[in-house]
mmCIF file of C-alpha atoms in Angstrom:
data_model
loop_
_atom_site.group_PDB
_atom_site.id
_atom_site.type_symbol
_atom_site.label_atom_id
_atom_site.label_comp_id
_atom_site.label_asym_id
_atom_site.label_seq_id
_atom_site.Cartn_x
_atom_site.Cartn_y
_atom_site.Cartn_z
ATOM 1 C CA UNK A 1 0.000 0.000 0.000
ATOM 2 C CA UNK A 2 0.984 3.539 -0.505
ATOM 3 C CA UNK A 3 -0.270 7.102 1.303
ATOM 4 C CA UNK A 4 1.043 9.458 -1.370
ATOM 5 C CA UNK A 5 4.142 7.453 -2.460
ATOM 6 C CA UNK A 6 5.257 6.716 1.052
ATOM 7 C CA UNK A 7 5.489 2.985 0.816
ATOM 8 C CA UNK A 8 4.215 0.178 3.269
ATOM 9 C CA UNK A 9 3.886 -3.330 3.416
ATOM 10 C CA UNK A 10 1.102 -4.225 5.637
ATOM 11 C CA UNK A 11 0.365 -7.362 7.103
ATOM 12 C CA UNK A 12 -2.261 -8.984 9.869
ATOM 13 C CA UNK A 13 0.718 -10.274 12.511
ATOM 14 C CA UNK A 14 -0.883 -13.920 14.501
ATOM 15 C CA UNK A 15 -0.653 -12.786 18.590
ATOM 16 C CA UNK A 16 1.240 -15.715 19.481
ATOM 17 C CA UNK A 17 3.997 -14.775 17.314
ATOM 18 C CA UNK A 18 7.239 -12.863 18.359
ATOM 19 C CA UNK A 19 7.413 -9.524 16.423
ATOM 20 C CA UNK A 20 10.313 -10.275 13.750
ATOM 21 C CA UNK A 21 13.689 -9.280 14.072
ATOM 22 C CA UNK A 22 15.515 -6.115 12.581
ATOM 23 C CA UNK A 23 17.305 -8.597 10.121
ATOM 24 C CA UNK A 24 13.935 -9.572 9.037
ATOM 25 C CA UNK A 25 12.739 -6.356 8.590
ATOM 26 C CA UNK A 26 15.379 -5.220 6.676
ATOM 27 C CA UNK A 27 15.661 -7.949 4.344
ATOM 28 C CA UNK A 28 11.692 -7.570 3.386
ATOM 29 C CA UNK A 29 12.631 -4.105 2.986
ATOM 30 C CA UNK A 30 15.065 -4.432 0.411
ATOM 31 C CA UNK A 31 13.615 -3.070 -2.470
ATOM 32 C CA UNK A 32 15.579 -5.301 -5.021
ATOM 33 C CA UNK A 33 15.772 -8.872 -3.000
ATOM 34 C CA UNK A 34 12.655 -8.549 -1.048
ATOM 35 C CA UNK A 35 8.989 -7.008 -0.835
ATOM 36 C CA UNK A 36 10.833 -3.251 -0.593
ATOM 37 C CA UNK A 37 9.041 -0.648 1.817
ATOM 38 C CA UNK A 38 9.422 2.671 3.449
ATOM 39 C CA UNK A 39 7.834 1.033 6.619
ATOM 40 C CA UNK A 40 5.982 -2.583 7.664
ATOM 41 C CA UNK A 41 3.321 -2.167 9.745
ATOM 42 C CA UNK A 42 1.901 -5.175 11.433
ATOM 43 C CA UNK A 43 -2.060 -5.207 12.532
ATOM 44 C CA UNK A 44 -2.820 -7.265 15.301
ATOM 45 C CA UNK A 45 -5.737 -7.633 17.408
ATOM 46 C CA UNK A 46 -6.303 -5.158 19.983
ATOM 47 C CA UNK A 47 -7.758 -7.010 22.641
ATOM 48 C CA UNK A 48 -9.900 -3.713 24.178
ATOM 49 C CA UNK A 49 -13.431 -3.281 23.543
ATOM 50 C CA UNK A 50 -13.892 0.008 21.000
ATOM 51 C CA UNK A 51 -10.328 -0.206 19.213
ATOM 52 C CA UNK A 52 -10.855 -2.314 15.792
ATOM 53 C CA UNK A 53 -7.055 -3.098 15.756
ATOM 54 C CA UNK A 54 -3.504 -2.426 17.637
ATOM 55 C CA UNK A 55 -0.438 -1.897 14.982
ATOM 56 C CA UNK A 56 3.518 -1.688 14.785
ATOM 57 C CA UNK A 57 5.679 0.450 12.993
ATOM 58 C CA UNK A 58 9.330 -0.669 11.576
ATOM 59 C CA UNK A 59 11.601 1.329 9.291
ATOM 60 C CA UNK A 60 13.201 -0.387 7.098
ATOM 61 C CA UNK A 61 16.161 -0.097 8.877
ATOM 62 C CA UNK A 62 14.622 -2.655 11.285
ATOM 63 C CA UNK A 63 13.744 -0.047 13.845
ATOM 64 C CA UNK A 64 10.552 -0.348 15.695
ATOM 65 C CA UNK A 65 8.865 3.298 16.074
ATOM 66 C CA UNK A 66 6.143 5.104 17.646
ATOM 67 C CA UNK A 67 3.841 6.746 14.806
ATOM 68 C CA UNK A 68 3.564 7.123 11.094
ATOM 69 C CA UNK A 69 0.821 9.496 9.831
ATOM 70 C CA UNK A 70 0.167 8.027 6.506
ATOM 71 C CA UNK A 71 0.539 4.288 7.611
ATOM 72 C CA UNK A 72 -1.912 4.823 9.891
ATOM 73 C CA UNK A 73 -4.063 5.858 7.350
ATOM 74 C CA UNK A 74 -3.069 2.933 4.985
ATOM 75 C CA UNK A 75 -4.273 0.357 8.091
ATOM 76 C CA UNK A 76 -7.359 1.863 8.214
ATOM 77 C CA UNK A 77 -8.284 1.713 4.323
ATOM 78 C CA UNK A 78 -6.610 -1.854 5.203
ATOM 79 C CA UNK A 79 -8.713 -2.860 7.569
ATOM 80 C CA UNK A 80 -11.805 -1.227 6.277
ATOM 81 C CA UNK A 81 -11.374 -1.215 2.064
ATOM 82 C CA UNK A 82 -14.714 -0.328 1.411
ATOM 83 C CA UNK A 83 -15.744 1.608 4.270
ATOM 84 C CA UNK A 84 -16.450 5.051 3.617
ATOM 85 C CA UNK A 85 -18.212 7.169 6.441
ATOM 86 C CA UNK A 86 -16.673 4.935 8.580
ATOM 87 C CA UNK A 87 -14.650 5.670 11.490
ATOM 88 C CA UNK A 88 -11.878 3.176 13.252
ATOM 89 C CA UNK A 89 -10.145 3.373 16.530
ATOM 90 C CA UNK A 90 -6.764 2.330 16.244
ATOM 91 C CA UNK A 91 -4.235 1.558 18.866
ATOM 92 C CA UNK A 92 -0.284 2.076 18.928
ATOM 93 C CA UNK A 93 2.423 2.451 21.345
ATOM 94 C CA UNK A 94 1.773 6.336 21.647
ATOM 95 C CA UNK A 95 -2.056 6.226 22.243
ATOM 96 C CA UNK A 96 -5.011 6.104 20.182
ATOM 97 C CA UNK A 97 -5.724 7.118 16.883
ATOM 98 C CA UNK A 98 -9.190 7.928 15.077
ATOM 99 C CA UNK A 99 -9.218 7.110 11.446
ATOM 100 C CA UNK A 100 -12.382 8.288 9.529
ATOM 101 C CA UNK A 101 -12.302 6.518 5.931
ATOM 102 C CA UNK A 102 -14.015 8.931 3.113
ATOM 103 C CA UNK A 103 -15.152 8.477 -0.302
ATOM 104 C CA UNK A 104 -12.356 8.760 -3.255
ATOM 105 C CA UNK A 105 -9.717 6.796 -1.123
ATOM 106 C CA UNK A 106 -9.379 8.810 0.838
ATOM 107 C CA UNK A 107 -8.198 8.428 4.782
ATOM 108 C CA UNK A 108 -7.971 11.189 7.841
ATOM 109 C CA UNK A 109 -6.068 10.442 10.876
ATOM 110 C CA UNK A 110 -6.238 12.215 13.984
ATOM 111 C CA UNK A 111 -2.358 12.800 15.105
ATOM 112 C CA UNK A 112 -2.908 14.333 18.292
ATOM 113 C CA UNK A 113 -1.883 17.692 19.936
ATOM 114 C CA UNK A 114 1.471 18.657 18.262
ATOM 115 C CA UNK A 115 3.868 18.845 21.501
ATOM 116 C CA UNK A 116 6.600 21.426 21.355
ATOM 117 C CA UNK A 117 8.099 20.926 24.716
ATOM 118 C CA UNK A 118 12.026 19.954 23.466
ATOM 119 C CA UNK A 119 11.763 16.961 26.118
ATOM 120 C CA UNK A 120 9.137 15.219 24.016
ATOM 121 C CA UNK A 121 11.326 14.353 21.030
ATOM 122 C CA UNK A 122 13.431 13.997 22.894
ATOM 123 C CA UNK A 123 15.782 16.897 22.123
ATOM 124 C CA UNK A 124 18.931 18.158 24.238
ATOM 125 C CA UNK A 125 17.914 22.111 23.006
ATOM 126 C CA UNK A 126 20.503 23.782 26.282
ATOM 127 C CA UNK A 127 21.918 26.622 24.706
ATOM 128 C CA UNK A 128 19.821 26.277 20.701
ATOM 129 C CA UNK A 129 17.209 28.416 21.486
ATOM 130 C CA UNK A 130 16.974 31.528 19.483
ATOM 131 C CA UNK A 131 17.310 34.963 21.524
ATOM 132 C CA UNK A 132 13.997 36.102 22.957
ATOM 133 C CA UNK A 133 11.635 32.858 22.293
ATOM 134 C CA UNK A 134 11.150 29.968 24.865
ATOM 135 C CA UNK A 135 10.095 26.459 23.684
ATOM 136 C CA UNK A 136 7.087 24.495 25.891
ATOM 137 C CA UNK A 137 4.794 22.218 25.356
ATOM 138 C CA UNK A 138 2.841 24.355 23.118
ATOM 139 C CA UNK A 139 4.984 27.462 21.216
ATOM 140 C CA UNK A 140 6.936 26.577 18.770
ATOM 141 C CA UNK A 141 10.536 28.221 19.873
ATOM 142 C CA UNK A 142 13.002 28.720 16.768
ATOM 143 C CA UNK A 143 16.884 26.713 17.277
ATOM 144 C CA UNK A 144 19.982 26.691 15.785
ATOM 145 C CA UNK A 145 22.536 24.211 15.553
ATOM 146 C CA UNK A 146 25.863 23.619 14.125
ATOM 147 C CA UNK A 147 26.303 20.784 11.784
ATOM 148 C CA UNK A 148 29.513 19.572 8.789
ATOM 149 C CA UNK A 149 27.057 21.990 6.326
ATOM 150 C CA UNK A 150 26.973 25.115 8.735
ATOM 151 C CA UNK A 151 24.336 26.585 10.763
ATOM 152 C CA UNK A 152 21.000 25.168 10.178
ATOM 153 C CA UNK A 153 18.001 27.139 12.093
ATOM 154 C CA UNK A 154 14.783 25.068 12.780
ATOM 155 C CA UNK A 155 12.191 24.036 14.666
ATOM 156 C CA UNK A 156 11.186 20.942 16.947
ATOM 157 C CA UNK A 157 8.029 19.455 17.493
ATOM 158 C CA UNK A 158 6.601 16.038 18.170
ATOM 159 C CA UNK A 159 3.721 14.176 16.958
ATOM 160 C CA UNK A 160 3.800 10.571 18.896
ATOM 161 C CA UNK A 161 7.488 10.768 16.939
ATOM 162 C CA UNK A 162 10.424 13.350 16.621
ATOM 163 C CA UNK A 163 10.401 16.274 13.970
ATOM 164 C CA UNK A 164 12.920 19.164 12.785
ATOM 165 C CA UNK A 165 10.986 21.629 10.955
ATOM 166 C CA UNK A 166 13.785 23.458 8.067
ATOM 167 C CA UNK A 167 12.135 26.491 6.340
ATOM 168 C CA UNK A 168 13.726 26.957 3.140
ATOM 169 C CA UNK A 169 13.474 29.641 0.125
ATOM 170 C CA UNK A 170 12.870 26.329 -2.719
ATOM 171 C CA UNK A 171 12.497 23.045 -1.448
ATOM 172 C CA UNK A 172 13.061 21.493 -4.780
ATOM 173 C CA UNK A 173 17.366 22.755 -4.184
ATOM 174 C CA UNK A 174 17.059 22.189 -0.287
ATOM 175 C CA UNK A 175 19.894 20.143 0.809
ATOM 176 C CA UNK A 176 17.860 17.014 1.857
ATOM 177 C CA UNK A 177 20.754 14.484 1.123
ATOM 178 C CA UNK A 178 23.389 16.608 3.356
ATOM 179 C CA UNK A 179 21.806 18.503 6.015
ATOM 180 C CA UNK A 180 19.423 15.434 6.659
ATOM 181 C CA UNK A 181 21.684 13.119 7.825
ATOM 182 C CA UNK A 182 24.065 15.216 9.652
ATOM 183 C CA UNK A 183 21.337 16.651 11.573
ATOM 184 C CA UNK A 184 19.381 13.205 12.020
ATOM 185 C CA UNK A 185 22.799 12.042 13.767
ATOM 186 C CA UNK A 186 23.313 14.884 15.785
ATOM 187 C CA UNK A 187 24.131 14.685 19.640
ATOM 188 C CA UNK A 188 21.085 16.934 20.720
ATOM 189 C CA UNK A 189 18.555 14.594 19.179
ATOM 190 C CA UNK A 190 19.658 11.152 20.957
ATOM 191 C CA UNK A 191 16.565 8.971 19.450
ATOM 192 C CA UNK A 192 17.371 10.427 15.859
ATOM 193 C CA UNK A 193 15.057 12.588 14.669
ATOM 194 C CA UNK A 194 13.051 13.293 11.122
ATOM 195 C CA UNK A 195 14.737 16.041 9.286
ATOM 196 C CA UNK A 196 11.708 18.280 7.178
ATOM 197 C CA UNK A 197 12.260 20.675 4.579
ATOM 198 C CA UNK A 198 9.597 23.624 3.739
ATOM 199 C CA UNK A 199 9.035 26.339 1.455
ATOM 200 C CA UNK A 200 5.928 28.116 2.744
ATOM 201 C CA UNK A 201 3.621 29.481 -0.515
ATOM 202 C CA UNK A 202 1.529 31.328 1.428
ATOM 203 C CA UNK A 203 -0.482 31.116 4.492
ATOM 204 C CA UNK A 204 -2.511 27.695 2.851
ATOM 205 C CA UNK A 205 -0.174 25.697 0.900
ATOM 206 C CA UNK A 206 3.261 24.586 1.340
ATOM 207 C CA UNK A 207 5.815 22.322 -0.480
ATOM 208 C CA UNK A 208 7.830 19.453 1.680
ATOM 209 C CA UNK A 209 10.669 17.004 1.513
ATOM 210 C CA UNK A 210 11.354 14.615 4.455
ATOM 211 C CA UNK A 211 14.676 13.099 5.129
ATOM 212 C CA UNK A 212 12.930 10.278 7.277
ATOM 213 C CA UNK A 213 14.603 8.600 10.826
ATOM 214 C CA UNK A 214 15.771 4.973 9.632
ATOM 215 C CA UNK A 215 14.447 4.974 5.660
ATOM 216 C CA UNK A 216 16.285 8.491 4.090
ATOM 217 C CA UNK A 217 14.196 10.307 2.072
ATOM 218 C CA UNK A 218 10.550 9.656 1.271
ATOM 219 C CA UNK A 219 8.161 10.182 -1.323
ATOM 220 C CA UNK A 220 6.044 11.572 1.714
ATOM 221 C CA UNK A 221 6.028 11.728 5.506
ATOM 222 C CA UNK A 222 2.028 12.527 7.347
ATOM 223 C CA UNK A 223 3.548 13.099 10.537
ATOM 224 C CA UNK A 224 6.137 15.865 9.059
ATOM 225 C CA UNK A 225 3.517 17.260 6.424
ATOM 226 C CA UNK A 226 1.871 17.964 9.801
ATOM 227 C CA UNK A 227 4.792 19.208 12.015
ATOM 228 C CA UNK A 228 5.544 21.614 9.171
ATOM 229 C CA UNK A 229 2.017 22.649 9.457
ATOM 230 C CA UNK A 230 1.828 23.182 13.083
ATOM 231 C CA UNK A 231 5.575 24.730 13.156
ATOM 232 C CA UNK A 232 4.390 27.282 10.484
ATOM 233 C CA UNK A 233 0.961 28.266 12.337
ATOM 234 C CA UNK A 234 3.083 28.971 15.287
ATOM 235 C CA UNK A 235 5.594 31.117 13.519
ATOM 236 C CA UNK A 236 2.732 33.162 11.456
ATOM 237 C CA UNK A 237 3.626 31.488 8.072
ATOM 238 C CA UNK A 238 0.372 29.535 8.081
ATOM 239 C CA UNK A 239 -3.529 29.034 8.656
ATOM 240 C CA UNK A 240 -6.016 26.422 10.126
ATOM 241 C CA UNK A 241 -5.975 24.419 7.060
ATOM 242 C CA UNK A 242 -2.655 23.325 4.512
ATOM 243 C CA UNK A 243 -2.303 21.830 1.694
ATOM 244 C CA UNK A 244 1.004 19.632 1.337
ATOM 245 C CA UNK A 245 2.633 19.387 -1.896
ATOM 246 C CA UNK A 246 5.049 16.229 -1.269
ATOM 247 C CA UNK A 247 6.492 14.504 -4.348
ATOM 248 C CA UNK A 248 4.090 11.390 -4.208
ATOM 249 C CA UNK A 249 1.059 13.741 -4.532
ATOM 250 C CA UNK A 250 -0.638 15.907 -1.977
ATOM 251 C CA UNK A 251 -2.093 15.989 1.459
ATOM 252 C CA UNK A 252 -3.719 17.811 3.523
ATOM 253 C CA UNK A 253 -3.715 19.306 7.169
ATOM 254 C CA UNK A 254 -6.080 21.260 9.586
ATOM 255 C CA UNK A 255 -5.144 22.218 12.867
ATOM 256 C CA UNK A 256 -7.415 24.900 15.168
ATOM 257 C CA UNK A 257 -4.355 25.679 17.550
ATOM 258 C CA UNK A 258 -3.306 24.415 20.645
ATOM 259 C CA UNK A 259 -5.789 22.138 22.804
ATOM 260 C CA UNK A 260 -6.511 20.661 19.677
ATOM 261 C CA UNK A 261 -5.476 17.312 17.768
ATOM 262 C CA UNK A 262 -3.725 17.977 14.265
ATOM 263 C CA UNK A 263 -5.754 16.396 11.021
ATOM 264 C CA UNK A 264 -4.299 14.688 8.637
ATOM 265 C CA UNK A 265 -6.133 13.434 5.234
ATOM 266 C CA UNK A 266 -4.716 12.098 1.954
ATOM 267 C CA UNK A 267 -5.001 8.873 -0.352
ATOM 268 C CA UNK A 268 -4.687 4.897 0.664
ATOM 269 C CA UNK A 269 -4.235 2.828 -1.891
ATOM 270 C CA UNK A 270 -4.166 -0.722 -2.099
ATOM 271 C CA UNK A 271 -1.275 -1.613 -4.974
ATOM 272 C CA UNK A 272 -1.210 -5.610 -4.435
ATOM 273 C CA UNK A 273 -1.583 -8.791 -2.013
ATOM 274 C CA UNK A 274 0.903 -11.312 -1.501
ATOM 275 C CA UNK A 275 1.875 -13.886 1.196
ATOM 276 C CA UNK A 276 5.271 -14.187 2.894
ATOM 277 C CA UNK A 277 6.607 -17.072 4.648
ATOM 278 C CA UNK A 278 8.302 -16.188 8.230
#
């Protein structure tokens, strides 16, 4: 399956059986000798009254992790193909997660209040903070930190997983390959973190590239589509509602302010079916 070009393989996971190892992970991941995915997210049952399913995230670097905006939206077209107007409760290691499934294929996903307090990421901000701005649980503070590229200024939010938030005059010359990595690696974020590059258009529409924690970068990221989103609302770049330009298509955000969850909404589509031995 596929939310916008970012890539999943997803698969209903027995309860009796172990979660597989990173080896196995990353050998279904490889896109020329196995199945080849951004991430695999296994559906098992949930075992709680209300919740239609509990899932698992893995890059395919073999990493379990907490949240993925459009694979959550890819279980629920998954677990409901046909079930527009429908909504699912799905749960995860960070929480619960509503899913409403709409017509055209298209998913929304409730991600949650965006939380901007530096200890959520986790990130080890000491002396980033930019002069005259402090960073809590809900204001979105602006940092700086040396990398091997220079100084790169940003900002920090999580969404059930860590995001840097690069603004940048044209994302399609942004120095994804470079400044991603080095700042993915750096000291202050000790869990990694997802490295996102924005132009803002104008206060509804913004264009995105996402050097992803564990796969590099994607044809898409939900969750950073809507930390760019809630980092530009809090710096006055942006409004309620955003549309995402991302290089697998486009997606969508709307986010009130803080108190409230973030929205996300986009397309799940089902590309094939298969069976795997394990």
């Amino acid at each position: 399956m596929h939310g916008a070009g970012n890539d999943f393989m997803v698969a209903r996971w027995p309860e009796e059986m172990n979660l597989p190892d990173a080896d196995t992970v990353r050998r279904w991941a490889d896109r020329r000798s196995g199945v080849g995915f951004d991430q695999l997210l296994l559906v098992r049952a949930s075992g709680r009254a209300g919740l239609a399913a509990f899932y698992h995230i893995f890059n395919a670097d073999g990493a379990e992790v907490q949240q993925c905006g459009n694979g959550v939206r890819c279980i629920a077209r998954y677990l409901e193909p046909d079930g527009a107007g429908n909504t699912l409760l799905l749960g995860s290691r960070c929480g619960t997660v509503e899913a409403r499934l709409e017509t055209g294929g298209q998913v929304s996903v409730s991600l949650g209040e965006p939380d901007f307090a530096p200890a959520s990421l986790p990130f080890r901000a000491r002396r980033a903070t930019l002069a005259g701005e402090v960073a809590d649980a809900r204001n979105a503070a602006r940092y700086q930190l040396e990398v091997d590229a220079g100084t790169v200024e940003f900002g920090a939010v999580s969404l059930g997983n860590p995001h840097a938030v690069i603004p940048v005059e044209v994302v399609d010359t942004a120095p994804v390959g470079i400044i991603g990595p080095q700042l993915q690696s750096h000291p202050s974020f000790p869990e990694g973190v997802n490295v996102g590059f924005v132009e803002f258009r104008d206060a509804a529409n913004i264009r995105l590239r996402v050097f992803e924690r564990g796969a590099g970068e994607t044809a898409a990221c939900g969750t950073g589509a809507a930390a760019a989103a809630a980092v530009g609302r809090f710096w006055g770049e942006l409004g309620e509602t955003v549309r995402v330009e991302v290089a697998g298509g486009v997606l969508k955000t709307a986010w009130p302010g803080p108190g409230h969850a973030i929205w996300l909404s986009g397309p799940a589509v089902r590309v094939y079916e298969g069976r795997i031995e394990v």
